[in-house]
Amino acid sequence: MELRKRGVVGVPVIAGAAAAVALGVYGRLHDPTGVAIDIAGFSSFQAVKSWLTTLAAVLALLQLASAVALYRGRPQLAPVHRWSGRAAVLVTLPVVAHCLYALGFQYGETRVLVHSLLGCFFYGAFVVKMLALTRAGAPSWLLPVAGGAVFTGLAGLWLTSALWFFTTFGVIR
Ligand code: HEM
């Protein structure tokens, strides 16, 4: 791959990797506060996070379906893809803020280690995707691969947290 093309791929990938590592390092070095926030109508902030993560996962499914439709030549679905993607990431922000600030990067059990790693990977992949969108001359595989990585990250986050919460404590608010 000629040098210029390597840069078109290299810059987003390096930036994404740097973002993921930075989140992990912060999550490891920062002393977790264990702070819990009460939200009216919910039994715990864990429940709030699990429902927000579920909303983000549903939006990610909409993202996936609209991406497939886009690649099948339905450009009119582009706004659905863009806005469901923005909403999905936006919904995760209060959740990850609590994970990083109150809980930190933990690895006491496999589920929690995988969850912490996926949390960093998810935002790293999101950075790659956003930068790939703006890169002229990017290879045609870069965007679907980055998009697939973002979706896989969020699906894995849901499986290692919200699903665990609902199967441990019940589907409660
Ligand atoms: C940098 C990334 C992240 C780190 C280091 C991290 C870390 C953690 C840790 C250590 C727990 C406690 C696990 C347990 O004891 O069961 C947790 C719980 C949870 N995380 Fe994350 N997480 C991250 C990102 C995310 C993201 C992006 C989401 C959602 C999209 C998320 C959703 C949740 C949920 C729903 C729980 C269960 C509720 C709770 O125990 O507070 N996490 N996270």
Short mmCIF file of C-alpha atoms in Angstrom, two decimals, residues 83-163:
data_model
loop_
_atom_site.label_atom_id
_atom_site.label_comp_id
_atom_site.label_asym_id
_atom_site.label_seq_id
_atom_site.Cartn_x
_atom_site.Cartn_y
_atom_site.Cartn_z
CA TRP A 83 -28.50 10.22 14.25
CA SER A 84 -28.90 6.75 15.75
CA GLY A 85 -25.11 6.59 15.95
CA ARG A 86 -24.77 9.98 17.61
CA ALA A 87 -27.58 9.16 20.05
CA ALA A 88 -26.04 5.76 20.89
CA VAL A 89 -22.67 7.30 21.82
CA LEU A 90 -24.31 10.22 23.64
CA VAL A 91 -26.34 7.82 25.81
CA THR A 92 -23.14 5.99 26.87
CA LEU A 93 -21.39 9.13 28.15
CA PRO A 94 -23.01 9.36 31.63
CA VAL A 95 -22.52 5.58 31.97
CA VAL A 96 -18.82 5.53 31.13
CA ALA A 97 -18.26 8.63 33.27
CA HIS A 98 -19.51 6.62 36.27
CA CYS A 99 -17.61 3.50 35.26
CA LEU A 100 -14.31 5.36 35.01
CA TYR A 101 -14.77 7.81 37.89
CA ALA A 102 -16.54 5.58 40.42
CA LEU A 103 -15.34 2.08 39.47
CA GLY A 104 -12.17 2.37 37.40
CA PHE A 105 -10.50 -0.29 35.24
CA GLN A 106 -11.02 -3.55 37.19
CA TYR A 107 -9.86 -7.05 36.39
CA GLY A 108 -10.91 -9.05 39.51
CA GLU A 109 -13.02 -11.38 37.40
CA THR A 110 -13.01 -12.26 33.69
CA ARG A 111 -16.38 -10.59 32.95
CA VAL A 112 -15.27 -7.32 34.52
CA LEU A 113 -11.84 -7.41 32.80
CA VAL A 114 -13.44 -8.07 29.41
CA HIS A 115 -15.95 -5.28 30.14
CA SER A 116 -13.23 -2.78 31.07
CA LEU A 117 -11.18 -3.66 27.95
CA LEU A 118 -14.26 -3.39 25.70
CA GLY A 119 -15.10 -0.02 27.23
CA CYS A 120 -11.72 1.35 26.07
CA PHE A 121 -11.94 -0.46 22.72
CA PHE A 122 -15.43 0.96 22.01
CA TYR A 123 -14.35 4.59 22.22
CA GLY A 124 -11.09 3.87 20.40
CA ALA A 125 -13.06 2.30 17.53
CA PHE A 126 -15.45 5.27 17.56
CA VAL A 127 -12.51 7.67 17.14
CA VAL A 128 -11.22 5.57 14.20
CA LYS A 129 -14.68 5.65 12.58
CA MET A 130 -15.15 9.40 12.99
CA LEU A 131 -11.67 10.10 11.55
CA ALA A 132 -12.17 7.58 8.74
CA LEU A 133 -15.30 9.48 7.68
CA THR A 134 -13.27 12.60 6.95
CA ARG A 135 -10.28 10.94 5.20
CA ALA A 136 -10.32 11.44 1.42
CA GLY A 137 -8.97 8.39 -0.40
CA ALA A 138 -9.63 6.02 2.52
CA PRO A 139 -9.82 2.35 1.36
CA SER A 140 -13.43 1.17 1.00
CA TRP A 141 -13.00 -1.42 3.79
CA LEU A 142 -11.98 1.13 6.49
CA LEU A 143 -15.45 2.51 7.32
CA PRO A 144 -17.34 -0.83 7.50
CA VAL A 145 -14.51 -2.37 9.56
CA ALA A 146 -14.46 0.60 11.96
CA GLY A 147 -18.27 0.61 12.12
CA GLY A 148 -18.29 -3.12 12.79
CA ALA A 149 -15.74 -2.66 15.58
CA VAL A 150 -17.88 0.06 17.22
CA PHE A 151 -20.96 -2.21 17.05
CA THR A 152 -19.06 -5.24 18.40
CA GLY A 153 -17.65 -3.15 21.24
CA LEU A 154 -21.09 -1.92 22.32
CA ALA A 155 -22.66 -5.38 21.98
CA GLY A 156 -19.89 -6.82 24.16
CA LEU A 157 -20.33 -4.03 26.72
CA TRP A 158 -24.05 -4.80 26.94
CA LEU A 159 -23.40 -8.55 27.37
CA THR A 160 -20.78 -7.99 30.11
CA SER A 161 -22.77 -5.44 32.09
CA ALA A 162 -26.50 -4.82 31.46
CA LEU A 163 -27.27 -8.48 30.63
#
